[in-house]
Coordinates of N, CA and C in Angstrom, one line a residue:
T29 N 145.7 70.7 4.5 CA 145.9 70.0 5.8 C 146.2 71.0 6.9
L30 N 146.2 70.5 8.1 CA 146.4 71.3 9.3 C 147.9 71.7 9.4
V31 N 148.8 71.0 8.7 CA 150.2 71.4 8.8 C 150.4 72.8 8.2
R32 N 149.6 73.1 7.2 CA 149.7 74.4 6.5 C 149.0 75.5 7.3
R33 N 148.1 75.1 8.1 CA 147.3 76.0 8.9 C 147.6 75.9 10.4
R34 N 148.7 76.5 10.7 CA 149.2 76.3 12.1 C 148.3 76.9 13.1
G35 N 147.6 78.0 12.9 CA 146.7 78.6 13.8 C 145.5 77.7 14.1
V36 N 145.0 77.1 13.0 CA 143.8 76.2 13.2 C 144.2 74.9 14.0
A37 N 145.4 74.4 13.7 CA 145.9 73.2 14.4 C 146.1 73.5 15.9
L38 N 146.6 74.7 16.2 CA 146.9 75.1 17.5 C 145.5 75.3 18.3
A39 N 144.6 75.9 17.6 CA 143.3 76.1 18.3 C 142.6 74.8 18.5
A40 N 142.6 73.9 17.5 CA 142.0 72.6 17.7 C 142.7 71.8 18.8
S41 N 144.0 71.9 18.9 CA 144.7 71.1 19.9 C 144.3 71.6 21.3
W42 N 144.2 72.9 21.5 CA 143.8 73.5 22.8 C 142.4 73.2 23.1
A43 N 141.5 73.3 22.1 CA 140.1 73.0 22.3 C 139.9 71.5 22.8
L44 N 140.6 70.6 22.2 CA 140.6 69.2 22.6 C 141.1 69.0 24.0
M45 N 142.2 69.6 24.3 CA 142.8 69.5 25.7 C 141.9 70.1 26.7
L46 N 141.3 71.2 26.4 CA 140.4 71.8 27.4 C 139.1 71.0 27.6
G47 N 138.6 70.5 26.5 CA 137.4 69.6 26.5 C 137.7 68.4 27.4
E48 N 138.8 67.8 27.2 CA 139.1 66.6 27.9 C 139.4 66.9 29.4
A49 N 140.0 68.0 29.7 CA 140.3 68.4 31.1 C 139.1 68.8 31.8
L50 N 138.1 69.5 31.1 CA 136.9 70.0 31.8 C 135.8 69.0 31.8
F51 N 135.9 67.8 31.1 CA 134.9 66.9 31.0 C 134.3 66.4 32.4
P52 N 135.2 66.2 33.4 CA 134.7 65.8 34.7 C 133.6 66.8 35.3
L53 N 133.7 68.0 34.9 CA 132.7 69.0 35.4 C 131.3 68.6 34.9
A54 N 131.2 68.0 33.8 CA 129.9 67.6 33.2 C 129.3 66.6 34.1
L55 N 130.0 65.8 34.9 CA 129.4 64.9 35.8 C 128.7 65.6 36.9
L56 N 129.1 66.8 37.2 CA 128.5 67.6 38.3 C 127.4 68.5 37.8
A57 N 127.4 68.8 36.5 CA 126.5 69.9 36.0 C 125.1 69.5 35.8
G58 N 124.8 68.2 35.8 CA 123.4 67.8 35.5 C 123.4 66.9 34.3
E59 N 122.3 66.1 34.3 CA 122.2 65.0 33.2 C 122.2 65.6 31.8
S60 N 121.5 66.7 31.6 CA 121.4 67.3 30.3 C 122.7 67.8 29.8
W61 N 123.5 68.4 30.7 CA 124.9 68.8 30.3 C 125.8 67.6 30.0
L62 N 125.6 66.6 30.8 CA 126.4 65.4 30.6 C 126.1 64.8 29.3
I63 N 124.9 64.7 28.9 CA 124.5 64.1 27.6 C 125.0 65.0 26.5
L64 N 125.0 66.3 26.7 CA 125.5 67.2 25.7 C 127.0 67.0 25.5
A65 N 127.7 66.9 26.6 CA 129.2 66.6 26.6 C 129.5 65.3 25.9
L66 N 128.7 64.3 26.2 CA 128.9 62.9 25.6 C 128.6 63.0 24.1
A67 N 127.6 63.8 23.7 CA 127.3 63.9 22.3 C 128.5 64.6 21.6
A68 N 129.1 65.6 22.2 CA 130.2 66.3 21.6 C 131.4 65.4 21.5
M69 N 131.6 64.5 22.5 CA 132.7 63.6 22.4 C 132.4 62.5 21.3
L70 N 131.2 62.1 21.2 CA 130.8 61.2 20.2 C 131.1 61.7 18.8
A71 N 130.7 63.0 18.6 CA 131.0 63.6 17.3 C 132.5 63.7 17.0
F72 N 133.3 64.0 18.0 CA 134.7 64.0 17.9 C 135.3 62.6 17.5
H73 N 134.8 61.6 18.2 CA 135.4 60.3 17.9 C 134.9 59.7 16.6
V74 N 133.7 60.0 16.2 CA 133.2 59.6 14.9 C 134.0 60.4 13.8
A75 N 134.2 61.7 14.0 CA 135.0 62.4 13.0 C 136.5 61.9 12.9
T76 N 137.0 61.6 14.1 CA 138.4 61.0 14.1 C 138.4 59.7 13.3
A77 N 137.4 58.9 13.6 CA 137.4 57.5 12.9 C 137.2 57.7 11.4
F78 N 136.4 58.7 11.0 CA 136.2 58.9 9.6 C 137.5 59.4 8.9
V79 N 138.2 60.3 9.5 CA 139.4 60.9 9.0 C 140.5 59.8 8.9
M80 N 140.6 59.0 10.0 CA 141.7 58.1 10.0 C 141.3 56.7 9.5
R81 N 140.0 56.6 9.0 CA 139.5 55.3 8.5 C 139.6 54.2 9.5
L82 N 139.1 54.4 10.7 CA 139.1 53.5 11.8 C 137.7 53.0 12.0
T83 N 137.3 51.9 11.5 CA 135.9 51.6 11.5 C 135.3 51.2 12.9
L84 N 136.1 50.6 13.7 CA 135.6 50.2 15.0 C 136.0 51.2 16.2
F85 N 136.7 52.2 15.8 CA 137.2 53.2 16.8 C 136.1 53.8 17.7
P86 N 135.0 54.4 17.2 CA 134.0 55.0 18.1 C 133.3 54.1 19.0
W87 N 133.2 52.8 18.6 CA 132.4 51.9 19.4 C 133.0 51.6 20.8
A88 N 134.3 51.7 20.9 CA 135.0 51.5 22.2 C 134.5 52.6 23.2
F89 N 134.4 53.8 22.7 CA 134.0 54.9 23.5 C 132.5 54.9 23.8
V90 N 131.7 54.6 22.8 CA 130.3 54.6 23.0 C 129.9 53.5 24.0
A91 N 130.6 52.4 24.0 CA 130.3 51.4 25.0 C 130.4 51.8 26.4
A92 N 131.2 52.8 26.7 CA 131.4 53.3 28.1 C 130.4 54.3 28.5
Y93 N 129.6 54.9 27.5 CA 128.6 55.9 27.9 C 127.6 55.6 28.9
P94 N 127.0 54.4 28.9 CA 126.1 54.1 30.0 C 126.7 54.1 31.4
S95 N 128.0 53.7 31.5 CA 128.6 53.7 32.8 C 128.9 55.2 33.2
V96 N 129.3 56.0 32.2 CA 129.5 57.5 32.5 C 128.2 58.1 33.0
L97 N 127.1 57.8 32.3 CA 125.8 58.4 32.7 C 125.5 57.9 34.2
M98 N 125.7 56.7 34.5 CA 125.4 56.2 35.8 C 126.4 56.8 36.8
L99 N 127.6 57.0 36.5 CA 128.6 57.6 37.4 C 128.1 59.1 37.7
G100 N 127.7 59.8 36.7 CA 127.2 61.1 36.9 C 126.0 61.2 37.8
H101 N 125.1 60.2 37.7 CA 124.0 60.1 38.6 C 124.4 59.9 40.0
V102 N 125.4 58.9 40.2 CA 125.8 58.6 41.5 C 126.6 59.8 42.2
V103 N 127.4 60.4 41.4 CA 128.1 61.6 41.9 C 127.2 62.7 42.3
R104 N 126.2 63.0 41.5 CA 125.3 64.1 41.8 C 124.4 63.7 43.0
R105 N 124.0 62.5 43.1 CA 123.2 62.0 44.3 C 124.1 62.1 45.6
A106 N 125.3 61.7 45.5 CA 126.2 61.7 46.7 C 126.4 63.1 47.2
L107 N 126.5 64.0 46.2 CA 126.8 65.4 46.6 C 125.6 66.2 47.1
G108 N 124.4 65.6 46.8 CA 123.2 66.2 47.3 C 122.5 66.9 46.2

C-alpha cells in the first residue's frame, strides 16, 4: 500500500494537485491538448473508481466533458 511507500504517496499527491491546478491552462492550449487532459482525468477517475469499487463514480465526471470542450472552444474564440 501507499502507506508503506511514503515517497510514492507524496509524489502522487503532488502530481494530482498540480494536474488539478494546471487544468484550466488546457482550456487555452488548444483542442488537442484539452482532449489529452480530459483523457488523463478520465484515466484517473476510472482508476479511482476501480480501486475504491465505485461503479458510478466516473460517469459523473464524463458527463461534464462535452461542456468542458465547449467552454474551451468559447474561451479560445473569445481570446482570438
